C-alpha atoms as a printed R data frame, in Angstrom:
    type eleno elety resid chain resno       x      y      z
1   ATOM     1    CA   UNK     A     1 -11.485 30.482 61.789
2   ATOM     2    CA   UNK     A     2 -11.836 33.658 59.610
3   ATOM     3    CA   UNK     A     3 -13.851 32.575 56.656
4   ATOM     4    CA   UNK     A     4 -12.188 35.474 54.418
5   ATOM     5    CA   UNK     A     5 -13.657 35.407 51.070
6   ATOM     6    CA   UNK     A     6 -15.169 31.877 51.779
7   ATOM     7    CA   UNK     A     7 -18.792 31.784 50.546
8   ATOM     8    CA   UNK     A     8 -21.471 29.151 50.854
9   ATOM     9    CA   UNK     A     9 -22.638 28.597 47.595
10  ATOM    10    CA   UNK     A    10 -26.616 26.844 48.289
11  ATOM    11    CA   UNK     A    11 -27.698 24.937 44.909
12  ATOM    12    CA   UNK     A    12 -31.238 23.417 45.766
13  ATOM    13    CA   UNK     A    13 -34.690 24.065 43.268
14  ATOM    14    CA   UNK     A    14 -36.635 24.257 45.666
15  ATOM    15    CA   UNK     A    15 -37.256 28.330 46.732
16  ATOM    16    CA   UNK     A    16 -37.862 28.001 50.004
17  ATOM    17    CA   UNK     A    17 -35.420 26.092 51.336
18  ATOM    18    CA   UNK     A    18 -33.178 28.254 49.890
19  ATOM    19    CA   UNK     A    19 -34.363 31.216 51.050
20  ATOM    20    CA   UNK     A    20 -34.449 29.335 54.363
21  ATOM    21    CA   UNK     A    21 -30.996 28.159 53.832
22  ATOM    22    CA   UNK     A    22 -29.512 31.321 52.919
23  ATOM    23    CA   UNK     A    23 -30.941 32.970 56.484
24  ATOM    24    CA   UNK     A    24 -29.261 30.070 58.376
25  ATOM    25    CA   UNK     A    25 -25.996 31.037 56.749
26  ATOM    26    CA   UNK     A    26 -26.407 34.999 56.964
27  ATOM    27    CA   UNK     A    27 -27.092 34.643 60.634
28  ATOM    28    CA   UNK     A    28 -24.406 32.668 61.318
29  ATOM    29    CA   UNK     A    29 -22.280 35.992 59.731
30  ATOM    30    CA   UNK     A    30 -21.634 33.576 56.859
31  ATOM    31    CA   UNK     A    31 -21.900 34.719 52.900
32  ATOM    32    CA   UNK     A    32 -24.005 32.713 51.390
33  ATOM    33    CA   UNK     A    33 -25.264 32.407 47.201
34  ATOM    34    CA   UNK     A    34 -28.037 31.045 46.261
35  ATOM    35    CA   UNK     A    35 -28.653 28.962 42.911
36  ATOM    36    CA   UNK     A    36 -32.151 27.410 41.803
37  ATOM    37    CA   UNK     A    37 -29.781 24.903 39.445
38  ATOM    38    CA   UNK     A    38 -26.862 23.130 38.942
39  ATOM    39    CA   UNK     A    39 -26.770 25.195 35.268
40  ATOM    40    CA   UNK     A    40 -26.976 28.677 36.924
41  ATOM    41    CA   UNK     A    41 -24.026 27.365 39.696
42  ATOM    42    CA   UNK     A    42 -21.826 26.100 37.501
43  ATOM    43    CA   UNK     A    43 -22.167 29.323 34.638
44  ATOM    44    CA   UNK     A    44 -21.369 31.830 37.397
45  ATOM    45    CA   UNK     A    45 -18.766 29.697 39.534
46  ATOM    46    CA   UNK     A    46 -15.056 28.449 38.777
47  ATOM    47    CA   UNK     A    47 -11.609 26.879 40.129
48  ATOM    48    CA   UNK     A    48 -11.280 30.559 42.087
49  ATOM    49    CA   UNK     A    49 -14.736 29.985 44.062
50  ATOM    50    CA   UNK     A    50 -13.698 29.280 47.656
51  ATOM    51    CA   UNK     A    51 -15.723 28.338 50.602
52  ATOM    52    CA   UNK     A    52 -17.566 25.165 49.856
53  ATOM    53    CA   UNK     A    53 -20.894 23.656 48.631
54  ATOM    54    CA   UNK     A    54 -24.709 22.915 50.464
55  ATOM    55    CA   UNK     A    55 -26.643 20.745 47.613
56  ATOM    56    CA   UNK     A    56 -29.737 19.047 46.992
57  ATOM    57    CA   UNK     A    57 -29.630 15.441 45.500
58  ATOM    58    CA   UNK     A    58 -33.139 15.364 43.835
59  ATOM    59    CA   UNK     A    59 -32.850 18.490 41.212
60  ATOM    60    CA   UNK     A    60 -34.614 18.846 37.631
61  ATOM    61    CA   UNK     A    61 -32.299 18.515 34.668
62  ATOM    62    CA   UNK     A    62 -28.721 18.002 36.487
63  ATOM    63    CA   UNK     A    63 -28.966 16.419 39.979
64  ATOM    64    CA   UNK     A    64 -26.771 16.721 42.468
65  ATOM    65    CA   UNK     A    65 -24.988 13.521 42.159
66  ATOM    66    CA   UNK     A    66 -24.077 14.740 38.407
67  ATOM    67    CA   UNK     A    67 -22.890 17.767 39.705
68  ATOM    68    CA   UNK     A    68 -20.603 16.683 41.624
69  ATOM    69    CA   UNK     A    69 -19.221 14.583 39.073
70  ATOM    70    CA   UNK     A    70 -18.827 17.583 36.750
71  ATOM    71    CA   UNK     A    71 -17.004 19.661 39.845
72  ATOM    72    CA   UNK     A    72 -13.363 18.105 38.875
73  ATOM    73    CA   UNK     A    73 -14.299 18.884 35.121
74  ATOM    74    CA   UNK     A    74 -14.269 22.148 35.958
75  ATOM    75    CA   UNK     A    75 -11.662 22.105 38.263
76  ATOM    76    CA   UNK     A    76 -13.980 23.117 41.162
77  ATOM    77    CA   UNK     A    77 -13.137 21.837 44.361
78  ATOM    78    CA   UNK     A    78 -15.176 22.991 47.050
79  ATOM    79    CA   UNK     A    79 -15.834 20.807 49.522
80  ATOM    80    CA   UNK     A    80 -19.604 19.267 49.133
81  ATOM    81    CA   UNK     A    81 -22.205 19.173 51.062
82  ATOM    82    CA   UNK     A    82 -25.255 16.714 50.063
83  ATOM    83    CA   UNK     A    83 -29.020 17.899 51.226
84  ATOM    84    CA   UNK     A    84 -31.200 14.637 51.001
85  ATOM    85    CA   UNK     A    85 -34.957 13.448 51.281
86  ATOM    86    CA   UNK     A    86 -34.961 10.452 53.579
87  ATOM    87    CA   UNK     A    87 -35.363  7.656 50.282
88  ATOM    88    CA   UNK     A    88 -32.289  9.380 48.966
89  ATOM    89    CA   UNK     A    89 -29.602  8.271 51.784
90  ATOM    90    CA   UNK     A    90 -28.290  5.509 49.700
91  ATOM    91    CA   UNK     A    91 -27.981  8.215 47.054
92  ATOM    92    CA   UNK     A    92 -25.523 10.303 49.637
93  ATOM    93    CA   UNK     A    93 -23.552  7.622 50.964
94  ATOM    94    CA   UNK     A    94 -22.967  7.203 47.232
95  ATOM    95    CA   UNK     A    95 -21.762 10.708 47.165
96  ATOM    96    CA   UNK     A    96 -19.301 10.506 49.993
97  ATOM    97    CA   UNK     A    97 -17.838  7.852 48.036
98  ATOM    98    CA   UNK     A    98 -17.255  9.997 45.183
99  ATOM    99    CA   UNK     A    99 -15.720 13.060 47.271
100 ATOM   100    CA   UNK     A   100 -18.351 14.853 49.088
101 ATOM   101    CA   UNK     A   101 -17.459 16.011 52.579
102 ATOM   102    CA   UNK     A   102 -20.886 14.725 54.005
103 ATOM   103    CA   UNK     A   103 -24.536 14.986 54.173
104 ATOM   104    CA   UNK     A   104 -27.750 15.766 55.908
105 ATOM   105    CA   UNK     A   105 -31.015 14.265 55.858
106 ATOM   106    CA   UNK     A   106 -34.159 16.982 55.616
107 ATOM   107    CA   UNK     A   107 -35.312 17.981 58.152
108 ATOM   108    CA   UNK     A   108 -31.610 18.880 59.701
109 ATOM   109    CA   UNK     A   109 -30.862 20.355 62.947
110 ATOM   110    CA   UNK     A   110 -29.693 23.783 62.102
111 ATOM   111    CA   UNK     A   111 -26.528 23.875 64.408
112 ATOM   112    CA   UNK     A   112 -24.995 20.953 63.211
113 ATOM   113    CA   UNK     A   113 -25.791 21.885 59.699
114 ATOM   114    CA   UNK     A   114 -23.438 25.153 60.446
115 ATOM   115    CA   UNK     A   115 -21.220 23.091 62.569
116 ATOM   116    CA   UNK     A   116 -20.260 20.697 59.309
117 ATOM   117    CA   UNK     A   117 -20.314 24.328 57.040
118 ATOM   118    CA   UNK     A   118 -17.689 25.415 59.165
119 ATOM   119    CA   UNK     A   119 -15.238 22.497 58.842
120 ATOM   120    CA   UNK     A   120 -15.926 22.123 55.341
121 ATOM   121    CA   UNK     A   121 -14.353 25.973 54.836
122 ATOM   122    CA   UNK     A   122 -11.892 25.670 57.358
123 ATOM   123    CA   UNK     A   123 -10.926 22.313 55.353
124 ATOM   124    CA   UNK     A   124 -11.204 24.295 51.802
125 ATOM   125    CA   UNK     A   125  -8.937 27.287 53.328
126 ATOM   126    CA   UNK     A   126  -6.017 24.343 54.726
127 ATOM   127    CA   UNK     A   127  -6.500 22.948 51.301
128 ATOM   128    CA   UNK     A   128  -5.968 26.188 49.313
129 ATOM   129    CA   UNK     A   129  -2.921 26.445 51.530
130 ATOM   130    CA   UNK     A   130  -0.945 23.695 50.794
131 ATOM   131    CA   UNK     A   131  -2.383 24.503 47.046
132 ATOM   132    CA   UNK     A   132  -0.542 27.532 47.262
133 ATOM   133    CA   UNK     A   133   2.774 26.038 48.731
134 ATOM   134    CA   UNK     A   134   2.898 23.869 46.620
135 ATOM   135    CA   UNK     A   135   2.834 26.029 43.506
136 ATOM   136    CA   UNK     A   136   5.405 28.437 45.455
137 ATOM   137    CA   UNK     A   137   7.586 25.572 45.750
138 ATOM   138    CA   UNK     A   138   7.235 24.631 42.000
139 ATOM   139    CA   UNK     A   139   7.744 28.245 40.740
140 ATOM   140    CA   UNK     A   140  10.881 28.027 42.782
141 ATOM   141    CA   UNK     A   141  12.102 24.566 40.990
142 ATOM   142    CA   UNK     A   142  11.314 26.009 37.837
143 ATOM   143    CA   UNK     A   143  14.122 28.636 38.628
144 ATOM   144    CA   UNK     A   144  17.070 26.012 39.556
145 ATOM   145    CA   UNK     A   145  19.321 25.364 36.433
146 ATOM   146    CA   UNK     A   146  19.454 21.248 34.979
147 ATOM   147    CA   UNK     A   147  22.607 21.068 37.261
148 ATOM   148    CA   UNK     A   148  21.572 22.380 40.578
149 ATOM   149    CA   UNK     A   149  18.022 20.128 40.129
150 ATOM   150    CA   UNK     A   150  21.174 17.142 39.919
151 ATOM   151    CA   UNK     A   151  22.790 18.403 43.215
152 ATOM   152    CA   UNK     A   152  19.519 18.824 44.707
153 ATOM   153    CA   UNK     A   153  18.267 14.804 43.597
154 ATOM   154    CA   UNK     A   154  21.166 13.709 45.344
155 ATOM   155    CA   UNK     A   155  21.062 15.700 48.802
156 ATOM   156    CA   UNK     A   156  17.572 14.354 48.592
157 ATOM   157    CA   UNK     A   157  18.827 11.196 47.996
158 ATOM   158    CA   UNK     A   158  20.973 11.794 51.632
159 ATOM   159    CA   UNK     A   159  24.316 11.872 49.282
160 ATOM   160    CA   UNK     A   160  27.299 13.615 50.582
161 ATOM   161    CA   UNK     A   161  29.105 16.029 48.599
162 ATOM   162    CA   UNK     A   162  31.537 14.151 47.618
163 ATOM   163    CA   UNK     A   163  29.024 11.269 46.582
164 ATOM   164    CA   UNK     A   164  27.412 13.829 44.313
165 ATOM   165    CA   UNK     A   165  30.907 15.549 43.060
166 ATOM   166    CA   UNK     A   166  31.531 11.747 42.316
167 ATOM   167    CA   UNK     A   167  28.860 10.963 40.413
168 ATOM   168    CA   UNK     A   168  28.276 13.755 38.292
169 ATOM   169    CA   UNK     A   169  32.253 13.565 37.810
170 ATOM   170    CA   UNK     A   170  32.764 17.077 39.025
171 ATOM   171    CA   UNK     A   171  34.802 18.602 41.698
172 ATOM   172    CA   UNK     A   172  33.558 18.580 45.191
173 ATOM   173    CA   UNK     A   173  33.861 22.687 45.154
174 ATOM   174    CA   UNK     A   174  31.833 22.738 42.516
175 ATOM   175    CA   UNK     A   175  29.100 20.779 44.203
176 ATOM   176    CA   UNK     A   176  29.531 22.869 46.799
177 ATOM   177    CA   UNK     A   177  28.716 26.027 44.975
178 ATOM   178    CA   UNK     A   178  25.365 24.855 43.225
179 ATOM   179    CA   UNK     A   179  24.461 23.725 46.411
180 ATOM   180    CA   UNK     A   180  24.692 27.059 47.892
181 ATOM   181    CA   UNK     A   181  22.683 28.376 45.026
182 ATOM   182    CA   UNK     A   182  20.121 26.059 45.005
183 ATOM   183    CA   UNK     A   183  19.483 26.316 48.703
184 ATOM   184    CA   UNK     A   184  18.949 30.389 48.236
185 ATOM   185    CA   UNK     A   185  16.902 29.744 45.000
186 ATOM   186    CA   UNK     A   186  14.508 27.248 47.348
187 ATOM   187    CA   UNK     A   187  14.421 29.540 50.300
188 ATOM   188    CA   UNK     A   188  15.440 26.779 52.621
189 ATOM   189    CA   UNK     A   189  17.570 27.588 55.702
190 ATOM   190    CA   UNK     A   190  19.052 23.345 56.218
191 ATOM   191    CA   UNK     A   191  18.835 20.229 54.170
192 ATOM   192    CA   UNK     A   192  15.958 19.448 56.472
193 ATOM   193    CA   UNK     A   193  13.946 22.358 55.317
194 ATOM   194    CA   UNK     A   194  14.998 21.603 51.969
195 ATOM   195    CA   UNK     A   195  13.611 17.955 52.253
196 ATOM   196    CA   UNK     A   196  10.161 19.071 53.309
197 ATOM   197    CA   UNK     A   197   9.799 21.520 51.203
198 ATOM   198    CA   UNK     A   198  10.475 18.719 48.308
199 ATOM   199    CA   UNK     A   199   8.677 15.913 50.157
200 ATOM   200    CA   UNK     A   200   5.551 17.598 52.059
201 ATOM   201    CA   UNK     A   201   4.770 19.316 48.221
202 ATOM   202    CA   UNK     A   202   4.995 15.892 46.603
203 ATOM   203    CA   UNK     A   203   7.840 17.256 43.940
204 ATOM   204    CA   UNK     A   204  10.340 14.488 44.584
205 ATOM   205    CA   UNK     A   205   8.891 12.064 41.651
206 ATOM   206    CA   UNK     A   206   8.918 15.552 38.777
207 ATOM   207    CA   UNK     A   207  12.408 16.640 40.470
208 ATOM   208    CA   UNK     A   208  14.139 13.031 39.564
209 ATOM   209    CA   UNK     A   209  12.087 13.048 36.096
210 ATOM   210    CA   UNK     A   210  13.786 16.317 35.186
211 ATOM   211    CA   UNK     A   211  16.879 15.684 37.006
């Protein structure tokens, strides 16, 4: 896994086991931030942070709990990580419930603390990926004219040609054409690339709105 410009953002009040935290990380050739509030994380973080999230529950002010609600508000995403006190597990299977990607109990064993760090980025970097597809595949929708969108809802639809010639009362060359251009303006090489690319980035139900 190559992190890239994944950081682990820390967000606990309590100084030393931040500083403590932030060593774990660093010597695990991890970036790490450190933030003594849920105020100071969320004024210098936004929807372009990447990496993912080590919290405390119990915090002054904002807990962690209500800052992970207020993530999606701000269109953060990283994934979460709770920090608990042992009379605050209820508190973090709460949280996993409401999105985070797990939790420890203090005192954690340090390996398996970076273990879980490690998935959670590798999950935030697949998850950024198919972000980005996904938008690619929109900007390239965006490009196809009312008719070709048409043509494409019905080779989605597994119509022939003819089928689509037939029901958009046009001739079958004509189909043919758009169909050419919409397969170059999608960048797919087959109908089975072109179905993917529609299915896997969950465009099919905007497609046969605007179709």
């Amino acid at each position: 896994m190559n992190p890239g410009n994944s950081v682990v953002h820390i967000v606990d009040d309590d100084r030393a086991l931040r500083e403590s935290l932030c060593f774990l990380i660093e010597s695990a050739d991890l970036p790490a931030r450190a933030f003594e509030s849920a105020a100071q994380f969320l004024d210098a973080c936004d929807a372009a942070s990447t990496g993912c999230l080590l919290l405390d529950i119990r915090m002054p002010e904002m807990n962690g709990l209500e800052l992970l609600a207020a993530l999606p508000e701000r269109a953060i995403h990283l994934p979460v990580i709770m920090i608990t006190g042992h009379g605050d597990v209820p508190m973090a299977v709460r949280a996993m419930k409401d999105g985070a990607f797990d939790f420890f109990e203090k005192p954690f064993n340090d390996e398996a603390l970076l273990a879980c760090v490690r998935r959670a980025i590798d999950f935030d970097q697949k998850q950024r990926r198919r972000h980005d597809q996904r938008e690619a595949v929109r900007a390239r929708l965006s490009r196809l004219t009312s008719r070709e969108r048409q043509v494409l809802e019905g080779v989605i639809r597994g119509r022939l040609n003819k089928q689509i010639a037939e029901e958009l009362d046009l001739s079958e060359k004509t189909i043919e054409s758009h169909r050419a251009n919409l397969m170059r303006k999608m960048q797919a090489e087959n109908v089975v690339d072109l179905v993917k690319l529609i299915v896997d980035g969950n465009h099919l139900a905007e497609l046969t709105a605007s179709a």
